[in-house]
Each structure stands twice: as structure tokens, then as C-alpha cells.
């Protein structure tokens, strides 16, 4: 609920979280005034703040502005990640660079990390990008070499165990031993036919995507 109440002694003002105006239960939110769309002045001294405000400032890393709607957002220093979602406009943005992001932002060579306190330095970004470009063939080959047998053999084993491990209330519990054996065998044989197809799709699609990312996005970023 966006209805908030000021906890300062003697105040108790009720206001709306979304538009930061007095509480309006029967009407839509008003546009945010320009004076409220800017961050608070830097350099405010703790002695100038009320006790509650000083505590909030001590618990928060910083107060930043949503890149889309300019709502003020406070990130509490509780170890949470840098993937922020504005509750006012729904904007998904990075706390470090304050840019709207996609789900792969923290995998990009931007220098922003999922849990870090600040973006990587330029030298560290360049070293990481060089490591990705030079090490990608070996890592991809190793990952593909592990994924192929795991998927090909793992799917039939998983399906056989799942079909075999029927609970007391399942339909399979009423089957005879011969019927259960036939059911397990048929599921394993079907999985043996399907698993190579899944393996081929995984490797055939995943490897080109990773190579395109490394030798496309990363190389272009490195050149810049």
C-alpha cells in the first residue's frame, strides 16, 4: 500500500509513496514537482538531520534517482544486489551506473557487477575482456565436452528414476511388476531417442550464442 505515515514525533503526516503528496485515497497521483525529482543536496551534515533521518542515512548507502521517472530510491546496505526495480514506474536499472538494463547487463563488459559496491576500473575491465577473448575457446570446449555426456546419459537416467519412483497414491502403484518394468523401459528408450536431439540443440544453439557474444560484444567493447 503506498499510504505512508511520517514517524517523526509530533508530525504523523500521511502521504503517498508514489507521488510524495498528501494522501489522496480518492484520486490519482499528481505529477511529481520538479523540486522533488532531484536528489538531496550532498554534504548534509549529520547534526543538521533529525535523529530518524540520521539513522536512515547511516543505514543507507546512498539515495539515487530512477533513470526513467526520477523517483528517489534508497538502497539499504543489507548486502542486496545491484539489480534495482523502481516500484513507481517499473524501470529495471543498475544501481552502479543508473542505466536501464536487461537481464544480461551484469554479464556484459560494462564493469558493473551483480554484488559489487562500485564498477570495475578500466584496467580491470580490459584484463577481463582480454581473458574472455583468449580463454573462450578452451572454456567453451570444456563446457561442451561436459554437457554432451551429462545431457545424453543424464536424461534417460532421470526419466527412468522418476518413472520408477512412483508414490503410494500414484496410478503406477496399481500396476504389476511386469507393467512397471515395461513403463520404465519405454520411458528410458524414449529418452535415449530424445536426449541426443536436446544435446544437439543445446550445443548447436548455445555455443554460437556464446561465441557471438565474446567475439562480437566483448571485442567491440575492447576496441572502444
XYZ file of C-alpha atoms in Angstrom:
224
model
C 0.000 0.000 0.000
C 1.501 3.387 -0.943
C -0.028 5.132 2.108
C 2.794 6.173 4.421
C 2.817 7.990 7.754
C 5.668 10.153 8.973
C 7.136 8.716 12.171
C 8.665 11.939 13.466
C 7.313 12.887 16.872
C 4.531 15.435 16.604
C 4.137 15.073 12.801
C 2.183 11.996 11.695
C 1.605 13.384 8.191
C 0.090 10.852 5.807
C 1.399 10.944 2.256
C 1.591 8.871 -0.943
C 4.756 6.916 -1.660
C 4.351 7.236 -5.431
C 3.882 10.989 -5.864
C 5.086 12.170 -2.396
C 1.985 14.326 -1.987
C -0.549 14.335 0.906
C -2.503 11.076 0.969
C -5.262 11.061 -1.659
C -7.402 7.904 -1.322
C -9.993 9.014 -3.882
C -7.863 10.428 -6.683
C -4.913 9.600 -8.953
C -1.353 10.596 -8.181
C -0.343 14.121 -9.100
C 2.795 14.768 -11.195
C 5.964 14.887 -9.111
C 7.063 18.507 -8.544
C 10.469 19.329 -10.101
C 11.880 20.162 -6.683
C 11.276 16.584 -5.546
C 12.695 14.972 -8.679
C 16.269 15.890 -7.795
C 18.430 14.123 -5.225
C 19.030 15.747 -1.845
C 21.984 18.050 -1.550
C 25.274 16.286 -0.986
C 27.313 17.225 2.026
C 24.455 17.441 4.524
C 25.968 17.162 7.969
C 24.587 14.589 10.432
C 23.987 17.265 13.054
C 21.607 19.019 10.638
C 19.385 15.932 10.447
C 16.702 14.736 12.804
C 17.565 11.509 14.694
C 15.368 9.397 12.423
C 16.892 10.932 9.298
C 20.432 10.460 10.590
C 19.683 6.779 11.266
C 18.249 6.323 7.797
C 21.310 7.998 6.285
C 23.596 5.738 8.300
C 21.732 2.599 7.183
C 21.591 3.586 3.523
C 24.469 3.545 1.100
C 23.043 6.364 -0.956
C 19.904 7.910 -2.399
C 19.712 7.889 -6.179
C 17.189 8.819 -8.843
C 15.325 6.398 -11.085
C 16.614 6.960 -14.657
C 13.084 6.841 -16.072
C 10.727 8.642 -13.666
C 13.221 10.429 -11.346
C 11.717 8.888 -8.214
C 14.083 8.970 -5.254
C 15.284 5.479 -4.325
C 17.255 4.457 -1.250
C 19.287 1.252 -1.253
C 19.794 -0.093 2.254
C 23.218 -1.539 2.966
C 21.928 -5.072 3.554
C 24.036 -6.944 1.006
C 21.346 -6.908 -1.684
C 22.262 -6.972 -5.381
C 22.592 -4.046 -7.786
C 19.608 -5.068 -9.926
C 17.010 -2.474 -8.942
C 13.327 -2.317 -9.874
C 11.568 1.026 -9.420
C 8.216 0.421 -7.733
C 6.809 3.649 -9.198
C 7.342 3.102 -12.934
C 8.664 -0.476 -13.027
C 12.003 0.527 -14.546
C 14.731 -2.121 -14.225
C 18.082 -0.395 -13.769
C 21.612 -0.871 -12.465
C 22.373 0.761 -9.125
C 26.011 1.330 -10.087
C 25.675 3.030 -13.490
C 21.999 4.127 -13.229
C 21.221 2.848 -16.725
C 18.157 0.870 -17.738
C 19.313 -2.703 -18.163
C 18.399 -6.111 -19.492
C 18.945 -9.426 -17.762
C 22.444 -9.765 -19.269
C 23.741 -6.380 -18.107
C 25.926 -7.878 -15.389
C 27.392 -10.348 -17.908
C 28.356 -7.534 -20.246
C 31.774 -5.834 -20.290
C 30.272 -2.741 -18.649
C 32.266 -3.195 -15.443
C 29.108 -3.372 -13.319
C 28.952 -6.377 -11.038
C 25.905 -8.032 -9.511
C 27.055 -7.687 -5.891
C 29.865 -5.107 -6.089
C 29.932 -1.731 -4.414
C 31.269 0.089 -7.488
C 32.011 -0.633 -11.170
C 35.337 -2.173 -12.094
C 38.219 0.074 -13.053
C 39.133 0.490 -16.714
C 42.257 -1.667 -16.327
C 40.315 -4.487 -14.698
C 37.635 -4.375 -17.401
C 40.264 -4.594 -20.154
C 42.023 -7.525 -18.464
C 38.691 -9.330 -18.011
C 37.729 -8.773 -21.642
C 41.129 -9.998 -22.871
C 40.777 -13.073 -20.674
C 37.337 -13.785 -22.157
C 38.563 -13.394 -25.745
C 41.649 -15.582 -25.245
C 40.076 -18.177 -22.963
C 36.683 -18.548 -24.639
C 37.635 -21.458 -26.976
C 39.063 -23.544 -24.132
C 36.172 -22.817 -21.751
C 33.513 -23.468 -24.415
C 35.192 -26.727 -25.455
C 35.368 -27.871 -21.835
C 31.741 -26.920 -21.155
C 30.532 -28.667 -24.323
C 32.620 -31.749 -23.511
C 30.953 -31.984 -20.104
C 27.451 -31.070 -21.269
C 27.216 -33.630 -24.075
C 27.604 -36.803 -21.957
C 25.749 -35.315 -18.987
C 22.667 -34.473 -21.069
C 22.811 -37.586 -23.249
C 23.149 -40.002 -20.330
C 21.543 -37.946 -17.580
C 18.108 -37.509 -19.176
C 17.413 -41.260 -19.604
C 18.637 -41.956 -16.040
C 16.492 -39.150 -14.663
C 13.384 -40.259 -16.533
C 13.882 -43.901 -15.510
C 14.247 -42.971 -11.835
C 11.263 -40.636 -12.000
C 9.008 -43.285 -13.570
C 10.252 -45.909 -11.138
C 9.820 -43.760 -8.018
C 6.014 -43.596 -8.036
C 4.295 -42.664 -4.778
C 1.700 -44.803 -2.995
C -1.157 -42.770 -4.390
C 0.037 -42.758 -7.956
C -1.598 -44.673 -10.778
C 1.579 -46.648 -11.356
C 1.402 -48.226 -7.859
C -1.538 -50.346 -9.060
C 0.467 -51.767 -11.973
C 2.034 -55.202 -11.870
C 5.788 -55.696 -11.795
C 5.881 -56.543 -15.485
C 3.869 -53.440 -16.382
C 6.119 -51.218 -14.253
C 9.208 -52.695 -15.915
C 7.687 -52.055 -19.335
C 6.816 -48.485 -18.345
C 10.356 -47.760 -17.120
C 11.921 -49.383 -20.191
C 9.740 -47.433 -22.613
C 10.474 -44.110 -20.869
C 14.234 -44.797 -20.923
C 14.169 -45.801 -24.597
C 12.183 -42.689 -25.474
C 14.658 -40.569 -23.521
C 17.563 -42.200 -25.338
C 15.959 -41.096 -28.603
C 15.173 -37.550 -27.401
C 18.352 -36.782 -25.406
C 20.698 -36.589 -28.439
C 18.305 -34.117 -30.039
C 18.276 -31.982 -26.878
C 22.075 -32.239 -26.684
C 22.489 -31.168 -30.299
C 20.125 -28.216 -29.848
C 21.839 -27.134 -26.619
C 25.330 -27.262 -28.084
C 24.300 -26.093 -31.552
C 22.500 -23.023 -30.215
C 24.465 -22.282 -27.043
C 27.975 -22.380 -28.499
C 27.255 -19.952 -31.387
C 25.493 -17.567 -28.996
C 28.448 -17.525 -26.610
C 30.931 -17.114 -29.453
C 28.851 -14.271 -30.921
C 28.775 -12.527 -27.551
C 32.509 -12.958 -26.856
C 33.799 -12.106 -30.327
C 31.095 -9.542 -31.021
C 30.071 -7.554 -27.964
C 33.258 -8.083 -25.938
C 35.648 -7.402 -28.845
C 33.764 -4.237 -29.826
C 33.874 -3.036 -26.229
C 37.593 -3.828 -26.064
C 38.243 -1.879 -29.265
C 36.413 1.130 -27.869
